[in-house]
Coordinates of C-alpha atoms in Angstrom, one line a residue:
Chain A
M1 CA 31.0 16.8 -24.0
N2 CA 28.9 18.6 -26.7
I3 CA 25.7 19.7 -25.2
I4 CA 22.7 21.2 -27.1
V5 CA 20.0 22.9 -25.1
L6 CA 16.6 23.6 -26.6
V7 CA 15.2 26.9 -25.4
K8 CA 12.1 29.0 -26.0
Q9 CA 11.3 32.6 -25.2
T10 CA 8.0 32.9 -23.3
F11 CA 5.9 35.5 -21.6
D12 CA 6.9 36.2 -18.0
T13 CA 4.5 34.2 -15.8
E14 CA 3.4 37.4 -14.1
E15 CA 2.0 38.7 -17.4
K16 CA -1.8 39.0 -18.0
I17 CA -3.0 37.8 -21.4
F18 CA -4.9 40.1 -23.8
I19 CA -6.3 39.2 -27.2
A20 CA -6.7 41.4 -30.2
E21 CA -7.3 40.5 -33.9
G22 CA -7.2 36.8 -33.2
G23 CA -3.8 36.8 -31.6
V24 CA -2.2 37.3 -28.1
V25 CA -1.1 40.9 -27.7
E26 CA 2.7 41.1 -27.3
D27 CA 3.1 44.9 -27.0
G28 CA 4.7 45.9 -23.7
V29 CA 5.0 42.3 -22.6
K30 CA 8.0 41.2 -20.6
F31 CA 9.6 38.1 -22.2
V32 CA 11.8 35.7 -20.4
L33 CA 13.7 32.5 -21.0
N34 CA 11.1 29.7 -20.4
P35 CA 11.6 28.8 -16.7
Y36 CA 11.9 25.1 -17.4
D37 CA 14.6 25.8 -20.0
E38 CA 16.6 27.7 -17.4
Y39 CA 17.0 24.5 -15.5
A40 CA 18.2 22.8 -18.7
V41 CA 20.7 25.6 -19.5
E42 CA 22.0 25.6 -15.9
E43 CA 22.5 21.8 -16.0
A44 CA 24.3 22.0 -19.3
I45 CA 26.7 24.7 -18.0
R46 CA 27.5 22.6 -14.8
I47 CA 28.2 19.5 -16.8
R48 CA 30.4 21.4 -19.2
D49 CA 32.3 23.1 -16.3
D50 CA 32.8 19.6 -14.8
M51 CA 33.7 17.6 -18.0
G52 CA 34.7 20.2 -20.6
G53 CA 33.1 20.7 -24.0
K54 CA 30.7 23.1 -25.4
V55 CA 27.1 24.3 -24.7
T56 CA 25.1 25.3 -27.7
V57 CA 21.6 26.8 -27.1
V58 CA 19.1 26.7 -29.9
S59 CA 15.6 28.3 -30.3
S60 CA 13.0 28.2 -33.0
G61 CA 11.3 31.6 -32.8
P62 CA 11.0 35.1 -34.1
E63 CA 13.6 37.8 -33.9
R64 CA 12.7 38.7 -30.3
A65 CA 13.7 35.2 -29.2
A66 CA 17.3 36.2 -29.6
E67 CA 17.0 37.9 -26.3
A68 CA 16.3 34.6 -24.5
L69 CA 19.3 33.1 -26.3
R70 CA 21.5 36.0 -25.1
T71 CA 20.3 35.3 -21.5
A72 CA 21.4 31.7 -21.9
L73 CA 24.8 32.9 -23.2
A74 CA 25.1 35.3 -20.3
M75 CA 24.4 32.4 -17.9
G76 CA 27.4 30.7 -19.5
A77 CA 26.4 28.9 -22.7
D78 CA 29.1 29.0 -25.4
E79 CA 27.1 29.5 -28.7
A80 CA 23.6 30.3 -29.8
V81 CA 21.5 29.5 -32.8
L82 CA 18.2 31.1 -33.7
L83 CA 16.0 29.3 -36.2
N84 CA 14.1 32.3 -37.4
D85 CA 11.8 31.2 -40.2
E86 CA 8.1 32.0 -40.3
R87 CA 7.5 28.8 -42.2
I88 CA 8.2 26.8 -39.0
G89 CA 5.3 28.3 -37.0
A90 CA 4.1 27.0 -33.7
D91 CA 2.9 23.4 -34.6
E92 CA 5.0 21.0 -32.6
H93 CA 5.5 18.6 -35.5
A94 CA 7.0 21.4 -37.6
V95 CA 9.2 22.8 -34.8
A96 CA 10.5 19.3 -34.0
Q97 CA 11.3 18.8 -37.7
A98 CA 13.2 22.1 -37.9
L99 CA 15.2 21.4 -34.7
A100 CA 16.0 17.9 -35.9
A101 CA 17.4 19.3 -39.1
F102 CA 19.7 21.6 -37.1
V103 CA 20.7 19.1 -34.4
G104 CA 21.4 16.5 -37.1
T105 CA 24.2 18.8 -38.5
E106 CA 25.9 19.3 -35.1
P107 CA 28.1 16.9 -33.1
Y108 CA 26.3 16.2 -29.7
D109 CA 26.5 13.9 -26.8
L110 CA 23.6 15.3 -24.8
V111 CA 20.5 17.2 -25.6
L112 CA 18.6 19.0 -22.9
G113 CA 15.3 20.9 -22.9
G114 CA 12.6 22.1 -20.5
N115 CA 9.8 19.7 -19.5
F116 CA 7.3 22.1 -21.1
S117 CA 7.0 25.8 -22.0
V118 CA 4.8 28.0 -19.8
D119 CA 3.0 29.5 -22.8
N120 CA 1.9 26.7 -25.1
G121 CA 2.4 24.1 -22.4
A122 CA 2.1 21.0 -24.7
G123 CA 5.5 19.5 -23.8
Q124 CA 5.8 17.7 -27.1
V125 CA 8.8 19.1 -29.0
A126 CA 11.7 17.7 -27.0
V127 CA 10.3 14.1 -26.9
R128 CA 9.5 14.3 -30.6
L129 CA 13.0 15.5 -31.3
A130 CA 14.5 12.5 -29.4
K131 CA 12.4 10.2 -31.6
L132 CA 13.4 12.0 -34.8
L133 CA 17.1 11.8 -33.8
G134 CA 16.7 8.1 -32.9
I135 CA 18.2 8.6 -29.4
P136 CA 16.8 7.5 -26.0
H137 CA 15.2 10.1 -23.8
V138 CA 13.9 10.6 -20.3
S139 CA 11.5 13.4 -19.6
A140 CA 10.9 15.4 -16.4
I141 CA 14.2 14.7 -14.7
T142 CA 15.1 16.1 -11.2
K143 CA 18.7 14.7 -11.1
L144 CA 21.3 13.9 -13.8
D145 CA 24.7 12.3 -13.3
I146 CA 27.0 11.7 -16.3
A147 CA 30.0 9.4 -16.2
D148 CA 31.8 7.2 -18.7
G149 CA 29.4 7.9 -21.6
R150 CA 26.4 6.9 -19.5
A151 CA 23.7 8.9 -17.7
V152 CA 21.9 8.1 -14.5
C153 CA 18.9 10.3 -13.9
S154 CA 15.8 10.6 -11.7
R155 CA 12.5 11.1 -13.3
D156 CA 9.6 12.8 -11.6
A157 CA 6.5 10.6 -12.3
E158 CA 3.6 12.5 -10.6
G159 CA 5.6 12.5 -7.3
D160 CA 7.1 9.1 -7.6
T161 CA 10.8 8.9 -8.6
E162 CA 12.0 6.6 -11.3
I163 CA 15.8 6.1 -11.5
L164 CA 17.0 5.2 -15.0
E165 CA 20.4 4.6 -16.5
L166 CA 21.1 5.0 -20.2
P167 CA 23.9 5.5 -22.7
L168 CA 24.7 8.8 -24.4
P169 CA 23.8 10.4 -26.7
A170 CA 20.5 10.9 -25.1
L171 CA 17.9 13.7 -24.5
F172 CA 16.5 14.8 -21.2
T173 CA 13.8 17.3 -20.2
A174 CA 14.2 19.3 -17.0
Q175 CA 11.7 19.3 -14.2
Q176 CA 11.6 21.8 -11.3
G177 CA 14.1 20.8 -8.6
L178 CA 16.8 19.7 -11.1
N179 CA 19.0 22.6 -9.9
E180 CA 18.9 26.3 -8.9
P181 CA 19.5 28.3 -12.1
R182 CA 22.1 31.1 -11.8
Y183 CA 21.4 34.7 -12.6
P184 CA 23.6 36.1 -15.4
S185 CA 26.4 38.1 -13.9
L186 CA 27.3 41.5 -15.3
Q187 CA 30.5 39.9 -16.6
G188 CA 28.5 37.1 -18.2
I189 CA 26.3 39.7 -19.9
M190 CA 29.3 41.5 -21.3
K191 CA 30.9 38.2 -22.5
A192 CA 27.7 37.1 -24.1
K193 CA 27.9 39.9 -26.6
K194 CA 31.1 38.4 -28.1
K195 CA 29.9 34.8 -28.3
P196 CA 29.1 33.1 -31.6
F197 CA 25.4 33.7 -32.6
R198 CA 24.0 32.2 -35.8
E199 CA 20.7 32.9 -37.3
L200 CA 19.5 30.2 -39.7
T201 CA 16.4 29.3 -41.7
L202 CA 15.0 26.1 -43.2
D203 CA 16.9 26.9 -46.4
D204 CA 20.2 26.3 -44.6
F205 CA 19.2 22.6 -44.2
G206 CA 17.1 22.1 -47.3
V207 CA 14.2 20.8 -45.3
T208 CA 10.5 21.8 -45.0
A209 CA 8.4 22.0 -41.8
E210 CA 4.8 21.1 -42.2
A211 CA 2.1 22.0 -39.6
R212 CA -0.2 19.1 -38.7
T213 CA -2.5 21.2 -36.5
A214 CA -4.0 24.7 -36.8
R215 CA -5.6 27.1 -34.4
A216 CA -9.3 27.7 -35.2
E217 CA -10.1 30.0 -32.3
L218 CA -8.5 32.0 -29.5
F219 CA -10.4 33.3 -26.5
L220 CA -10.2 34.3 -22.8
P221 CA -11.9 32.1 -20.2
P222 CA -14.8 33.7 -18.3
Q223 CA -13.6 35.9 -15.4
R224 CA -14.3 34.6 -11.9
Q225 CA -16.1 36.9 -9.6
A226 CA -15.3 37.5 -6.0
G227 CA -17.8 35.6 -3.9
K228 CA -18.9 35.8 -0.3
L229 CA -16.7 36.7 2.6
I230 CA -17.7 34.8 5.7
S231 CA -17.4 36.7 9.0
G232 CA -17.5 35.8 12.6
E233 CA -15.4 33.9 15.1
P234 CA -13.3 31.1 13.6
G235 CA -15.7 28.5 14.9
E236 CA -18.7 30.3 13.3
Q237 CA -16.7 30.8 10.0
A238 CA -15.9 27.1 9.8
Q239 CA -19.5 26.2 10.5
E240 CA -21.0 28.6 8.0
L241 CA -18.5 27.6 5.3
F242 CA -19.4 24.0 5.8
R243 CA -23.1 24.8 5.5
L244 CA -22.6 26.8 2.3
L245 CA -20.5 24.0 0.7
R246 CA -23.2 21.6 1.5
T247 CA -26.3 23.6 0.6
E248 CA -25.2 26.2 -1.9
A249 CA -22.1 24.9 -3.7
K250 CA -23.0 21.3 -3.2
V251 CA -19.5 20.0 -3.5
V252 CA -19.2 17.8 -0.4
Chain X
M1 CA -18.2 10.6 -40.2
S2 CA -17.2 7.4 -38.6
R3 CA -13.6 6.8 -37.4
T4 CA -11.6 4.2 -35.6
I5 CA -10.2 5.6 -32.4
L6 CA -7.7 4.0 -30.0
V7 CA -7.7 4.9 -26.3
V8 CA -4.4 4.2 -24.5
A9 CA -5.7 3.2 -21.1
E10 CA -3.5 3.5 -18.0
A11 CA -3.5 1.4 -14.8
K12 CA -2.1 2.7 -11.6
G13 CA -1.9 0.6 -8.4
G14 CA -3.7 -2.3 -10.1
V15 CA -6.7 -0.3 -11.2
L16 CA -7.6 1.8 -14.2
R17 CA -7.2 5.5 -13.8
Q18 CA -10.4 7.6 -14.1
V19 CA -8.8 9.6 -17.0
S20 CA -8.9 6.3 -19.1
Y21 CA -12.7 6.2 -18.8
E22 CA -12.8 9.9 -19.7
A23 CA -10.7 9.2 -22.7
I24 CA -13.2 6.5 -23.8
G25 CA -15.9 9.2 -23.5
A26 CA -13.9 11.5 -25.7
A27 CA -13.1 8.7 -28.2
R28 CA -16.8 7.9 -28.5
T29 CA -17.5 11.5 -29.6
A30 CA -14.6 11.4 -32.0
A31 CA -15.5 8.0 -33.4
G32 CA -19.0 9.2 -34.5
D33 CA -21.9 7.1 -35.6
G34 CA -20.8 3.7 -36.6
G35 CA -17.3 4.3 -35.5
T36 CA -15.2 2.0 -33.3
V37 CA -13.6 2.7 -30.0
A38 CA -10.7 0.4 -29.3
A39 CA -8.7 0.5 -26.1
V40 CA -5.3 -0.8 -25.2
I41 CA -4.1 -1.7 -21.8
M42 CA -0.3 -2.2 -21.3
G43 CA 1.5 -3.4 -18.2
S44 CA 2.0 -6.5 -16.1
D45 CA -1.0 -8.5 -15.0
V46 CA -3.4 -6.0 -16.6
T47 CA -5.5 -8.1 -18.9
R48 CA -7.9 -8.6 -16.0
L49 CA -8.8 -4.9 -16.3
A50 CA -10.1 -5.3 -19.8
G51 CA -13.7 -5.9 -18.5
D52 CA -13.8 -2.4 -16.9
L53 CA -12.9 -0.8 -20.2
A54 CA -15.8 -2.6 -21.9
V55 CA -18.2 -1.6 -19.1
Y56 CA -17.2 2.1 -19.8
G57 CA -17.7 1.9 -23.5
A58 CA -14.7 0.3 -25.3
D59 CA -15.8 -1.8 -28.3
C60 CA -12.7 -3.9 -28.5
I61 CA -9.7 -4.2 -26.2
Y62 CA -6.1 -5.0 -26.9
S63 CA -3.8 -6.1 -24.1
V64 CA 0.0 -6.2 -24.0
D65 CA 0.7 -8.0 -20.8
H66 CA 4.4 -8.6 -20.0
S67 CA 6.7 -8.3 -17.0
A68 CA 8.9 -5.8 -18.9
L69 CA 6.0 -3.4 -18.7
T70 CA 5.7 -3.6 -14.9
H71 CA 6.9 0.0 -14.6
Y72 CA 6.5 2.8 -17.2
H73 CA 9.6 2.6 -19.5
P74 CA 9.7 5.1 -22.4
E75 CA 11.0 2.6 -25.0
A76 CA 9.3 -0.5 -23.8
Y77 CA 5.8 1.1 -23.7
F78 CA 6.4 2.7 -27.1
A79 CA 7.3 -0.6 -28.6
A80 CA 4.2 -2.3 -27.1
L81 CA 2.0 0.6 -28.3
Q82 CA 3.5 0.4 -31.9
A83 CA 2.6 -3.3 -32.0
V84 CA -1.0 -2.4 -31.2
M85 CA -1.1 0.5 -33.6
Q86 CA -0.3 -2.0 -36.4
E87 CA -3.3 -4.1 -35.4
V88 CA -5.7 -1.3 -35.0
R89 CA -4.5 1.3 -37.5
P90 CA -6.7 4.0 -35.9
D91 CA -7.6 7.4 -37.3
G92 CA -7.0 9.0 -33.9
V93 CA -5.4 8.1 -30.6
F94 CA -6.4 9.4 -27.1
F95 CA -4.1 9.4 -24.1
G96 CA -4.5 10.9 -20.6
H97 CA -2.4 14.0 -20.1
T98 CA -0.5 12.2 -17.3
A99 CA 3.1 11.4 -16.6
W100 CA 2.8 8.4 -19.0
G101 CA 0.7 10.1 -21.7
K102 CA 2.9 13.2 -21.8
D103 CA 5.9 11.0 -22.5
L104 CA 4.4 8.4 -24.7
A105 CA 2.1 10.4 -27.0
P106 CA 4.8 12.7 -28.5
Q107 CA 6.9 9.6 -29.2
L108 CA 4.1 8.1 -31.2
A109 CA 3.3 11.4 -32.9
A110 CA 6.9 11.8 -34.0
A111 CA 7.1 8.2 -35.2
L112 CA 3.9 8.7 -37.3
G113 CA 4.8 12.2 -38.4
A114 CA 1.4 13.0 -36.9
G115 CA -0.1 16.1 -35.3
Q116 CA -0.8 16.1 -31.6
I117 CA -3.1 18.4 -29.5
S118 CA -2.2 18.2 -25.9
D119 CA -4.0 18.8 -22.6
V120 CA -7.5 19.0 -24.2
I121 CA -10.4 19.9 -21.9
S122 CA -13.3 19.8 -24.3
M123 CA -14.3 18.9 -27.8
D124 CA -16.9 20.1 -30.3
T125 CA -17.3 20.3 -34.1
D126 CA -17.3 23.2 -36.5
D127 CA -19.9 23.9 -39.2
S128 CA -18.3 21.4 -41.6
G129 CA -18.3 18.7 -38.9
E130 CA -14.6 18.9 -38.3
L131 CA -13.5 18.1 -34.7
L132 CA -12.3 21.0 -32.6
F133 CA -10.3 20.5 -29.5
T134 CA -10.2 23.2 -26.7
R135 CA -7.0 23.5 -24.6
P136 CA -5.7 26.0 -22.2
I137 CA -2.6 28.0 -23.0
Y138 CA -0.6 30.2 -20.7
A139 CA -1.7 27.8 -18.0
G140 CA -5.4 28.7 -18.5
K141 CA -5.0 32.5 -18.8
A142 CA -6.3 31.9 -22.4
M143 CA -7.9 29.1 -24.4
E144 CA -7.5 27.9 -27.9
K145 CA -9.4 25.6 -30.2
K146 CA -7.3 23.5 -32.5
K147 CA -8.0 21.2 -35.4
F148 CA -6.0 18.6 -37.3
M149 CA -4.8 19.0 -40.8
S150 CA -3.9 15.3 -41.3
T151 CA -4.7 11.8 -40.2
P152 CA -3.8 9.9 -38.0
W153 CA -3.9 12.3 -35.1
I154 CA -3.1 12.2 -31.4
V155 CA -4.7 13.9 -28.4
T156 CA -4.0 13.9 -24.7
I157 CA -6.8 14.9 -22.4
R158 CA -6.6 16.6 -19.1
P159 CA -8.0 14.5 -16.2
N160 CA -11.3 15.7 -14.6
N161 CA -12.7 17.6 -17.6
I162 CA -14.3 15.3 -20.2
P163 CA -17.1 13.2 -18.8
P164 CA -16.9 9.4 -19.0
L165 CA -19.8 7.5 -20.5
A166 CA -22.2 5.9 -18.0
A167 CA -21.0 2.5 -16.9
E168 CA -23.1 -0.3 -18.5
A169 CA -22.9 -3.3 -16.2
G170 CA -22.6 -6.6 -18.1
R171 CA -21.3 -4.9 -21.3
T172 CA -18.5 -7.0 -22.7
A173 CA -16.0 -6.6 -25.6
P174 CA -13.6 -8.9 -27.3
V175 CA -10.1 -8.9 -25.9
T176 CA -7.1 -9.5 -28.2
A177 CA -3.7 -10.3 -26.6
V178 CA -0.8 -8.6 -28.5
A179 CA 2.7 -10.0 -28.0
Y180 CA 5.2 -7.7 -26.4
P181 CA 7.8 -7.3 -29.2
E182 CA 10.8 -7.4 -26.7
P183 CA 12.9 -4.7 -28.4
P184 CA 16.4 -4.0 -27.2
L185 CA 16.2 -1.2 -24.6
A186 CA 18.8 1.5 -24.2
A187 CA 17.6 2.7 -20.8
V188 CA 17.4 0.5 -17.7
I189 CA 15.2 1.2 -14.8
R190 CA 17.3 1.0 -11.7
E191 CA 14.8 1.8 -9.1
V192 CA 11.3 3.2 -8.6
V193 CA 10.8 5.1 -5.4
Q194 CA 7.1 5.4 -4.6
N195 CA 6.8 8.7 -2.6
T196 CA 3.1 8.8 -3.3
A197 CA 1.9 5.4 -2.0
G198 CA -1.7 5.8 -1.1
K199 CA -1.8 9.5 -2.1
M200 CA -3.9 10.9 -4.9
D201 CA -2.3 12.6 -7.8
L202 CA -3.0 16.3 -7.9
S203 CA -4.2 16.3 -11.6
E204 CA -7.0 13.8 -10.8
A205 CA -8.0 15.0 -7.3
K206 CA -11.6 16.1 -6.8
V207 CA -10.6 18.2 -3.8
I208 CA -7.3 20.0 -3.3
V209 CA -6.2 21.7 -0.1
S210 CA -3.3 24.0 -1.0
G211 CA -0.9 25.9 1.2
G212 CA 1.2 29.0 0.6
R213 CA 3.8 31.1 2.4
G214 CA 1.2 31.6 5.2
V215 CA 1.7 28.0 6.2
R216 CA 5.1 29.1 7.5
S217 CA 6.8 25.7 7.7
A218 CA 6.8 22.1 6.5
E219 CA 5.1 21.3 9.9
G220 CA 2.4 23.9 9.0
F221 CA 1.2 21.6 6.2
K222 CA -0.1 19.1 8.8
P223 CA -3.5 20.6 9.3
L224 CA -3.9 20.9 5.5
E225 CA -3.1 17.2 5.1
E226 CA -5.6 16.3 7.8
L227 CA -8.3 18.3 6.0
A228 CA -7.4 16.7 2.6
D229 CA -7.5 13.2 4.2
V230 CA -11.0 13.8 5.6
L231 CA -12.2 15.0 2.2
G232 CA -10.4 12.3 0.2
G233 CA -8.4 14.9 -1.6
A234 CA -4.8 15.9 -2.2
V235 CA -2.4 18.6 -0.9
G236 CA -1.0 21.2 -3.2
A237 CA 1.1 24.3 -2.7
S238 CA 2.0 27.6 -4.2
R239 CA 5.4 28.5 -5.6
G240 CA 6.1 30.6 -2.5
A241 CA 5.7 27.5 -0.2
C242 CA 7.9 25.4 -2.5
D243 CA 10.6 28.0 -2.9
A244 CA 10.6 28.3 0.9
A245 CA 11.2 24.5 1.0
Y246 CA 8.0 23.9 3.1
C247 CA 7.2 21.2 0.6
D248 CA 8.3 19.4 -2.5
Y249 CA 8.1 21.0 -6.0
A250 CA 5.9 18.0 -7.0
L251 CA 3.1 19.8 -5.2
Q252 CA 3.4 23.1 -6.9
I253 CA 0.3 24.5 -8.6
G254 CA 0.6 27.4 -11.0
Q255 CA 2.0 28.4 -14.4
T256 CA 5.2 26.7 -13.4
G257 CA 4.1 23.5 -11.8
K258 CA 0.7 21.8 -12.3
V259 CA -2.5 23.2 -13.6
V260 CA -5.4 21.7 -11.7
T261 CA -9.2 21.7 -12.1
P262 CA -10.7 20.0 -9.1
E263 CA -14.3 20.3 -7.9
L264 CA -13.1 22.1 -4.7
Y265 CA -10.0 24.1 -4.2
I266 CA -9.1 25.3 -0.7
A267 CA -6.4 27.9 -0.7
C268 CA -4.8 28.3 2.7
G269 CA -2.4 31.2 3.3
I270 CA -2.0 31.8 -0.4
S271 CA -1.9 35.4 -1.5
G272 CA -2.9 34.6 -5.1
A273 CA -0.1 35.7 -7.4
I274 CA -1.2 35.7 -11.0
Q275 CA 1.1 32.7 -11.8
H276 CA -0.7 30.7 -9.1
L277 CA -4.2 31.8 -10.1
A278 CA -3.4 30.6 -13.7
G279 CA -2.9 27.1 -12.3
M280 CA -6.2 26.8 -10.2
S281 CA -8.8 29.4 -11.3
Q282 CA -10.6 26.8 -13.5
S283 CA -11.5 24.9 -10.3
R284 CA -15.3 24.6 -9.9
V285 CA -15.5 26.0 -6.3
I286 CA -12.7 28.0 -4.7
I287 CA -12.3 28.7 -1.0
A288 CA -9.7 31.2 0.2
I289 CA -8.5 31.3 3.8
N290 CA -6.0 34.2 4.4
K291 CA -5.2 36.7 7.1
D292 CA -4.8 39.5 4.6
P293 CA -8.2 40.8 3.5
E294 CA -6.5 42.5 0.5
A295 CA -5.0 39.2 -0.8
P296 CA -5.8 38.8 -4.6
I297 CA -6.9 35.2 -4.0
F298 CA -10.2 36.6 -2.6
Q299 CA -11.0 38.1 -6.0
V300 CA -11.4 34.6 -7.5
A301 CA -12.8 32.8 -4.4
D302 CA -16.4 31.8 -4.2
Y303 CA -16.1 31.8 -0.4
G304 CA -13.5 33.7 1.6
I305 CA -12.5 33.6 5.2
V306 CA -10.3 36.4 6.5
G307 CA -8.6 34.6 9.4
D308 CA -5.8 32.5 10.7
L309 CA -5.6 29.2 8.8
F310 CA -4.2 27.5 11.8
E311 CA -7.4 28.2 13.7
V312 CA -9.9 27.8 10.8
V313 CA -8.6 24.7 9.0
P314 CA -8.7 22.3 12.0
L315 CA -12.2 23.5 12.9
L316 CA -13.2 22.9 9.3
T317 CA -11.6 19.4 9.4
E318 CA -13.7 18.8 12.6
Q319 CA -16.9 19.8 10.9
F320 CA -16.3 17.5 8.0
K321 CA -15.3 14.6 10.2
Q322 CA -18.5 14.9 12.2
A323 CA -20.6 15.2 9.1
L324 CA -19.0 12.2 7.4
Q325 CA -19.3 10.0 10.5
T326 CA -23.0 10.6 10.7

């Protein structure tokens, strides 16, 4: 079973966002493997351990994204590929094109990715990739069973669960609840240093990646202010809150 | 500039979702003077909903009505949508940023080689009249405005943010039936388990009552559910409550999980970690109920109660019950 996992390096979710010179400030920020991609990596490792084969993690991003790939290798992935090319940029059409060029050169039975990245949050790239590769996909899965070249998965559809069966090769995106991602062990971290790590650019595939969208502006939302604290006995608090919601906030 | 815009409407439980009306509102802005807003409804026994799309501003309606579309199926819906795309040939397409839209829109974008801007909360134009789409990034810790560099383009809009047009009773629009192309399907739907029967989806809820670690158990969500029921809202949770297995991950609000923008957000026993605040601080009115007066949630709350949620929440439920009965 050859498994390709799409990963992205993102800001840690505990980070605050600061803006300078039209961009998000990255100095001193803690970067992590996108939490949804952790589920995808974990699932890939489990399937490989069960069925044999190879897990290749791939990321389109700058040099620093190598660290997220190393984390995936330390968790247990076998090989890593960084598509490090400024021409790819952040536009989802361009990223999907670049990933399709790479995946198209690799043997694969299964492609896994996160449901979305916690930074950009658009959730487009994996589904676009499935379409570009011409393989079926299911997004936001919470369960995946593979047997005899077929997959049975559960899809989270706003709380409802859809159970689908489909043939491989296929692409899936991981939703929370799919599994409990492992922490890299010390041994895993040591081993990761010796695993194959390729750094590629668009020139390796002879393709271009064109942006279809552009950012025109970046800004911070208005800061909320702390409001009123309501004091008194619980009964009084409830009554006063109710009154304020009615007369002041006018929401109910 | 006038454009032809297609709205991909969505039915749930036999009725159109509110976000479909909001998408028509967005499409009208994008279409410009003299432009056309087309809408498509796909599903089984859905043609009867066409009238509602007309009342809310669609100029023409396409319907793909087939039993194969009873449940959302990534390939079947994509094939149906492609058939409509060939009829309409729009300049832009709007979807709701829902479970459907999130899955269907990128498929269409890839097939067209088109740009897509996801999770849009508002629209405006720049000096040259070009459309700008505002969307949250980092779960709302920052915002960006994006524009397209090619046509056709695709947008998904976040529910509860873009106003629908006023309903115009008696307004009608021509309805065109488009045949379902019956493509071969790789995936088979084995089962659909409806866990949410009768419950409102978090992304569309006007009121959310949310619980954190302070709720202490699955049982502890009971009073929150009762308050949500009285207010016609939905129940959400913090990551802490989900990680502690008090509730399902489907309820999680935050940078991981869902980002929500209700009219009223009631945070019960939630301390307010930055990753949770990112997911809810765009709510219109926020109430925090927490034992710890130092909890960061109070820094973003319009109204705060320092107290025991198990005492305060049932009393609040009682207040609303009485008020709504009279």
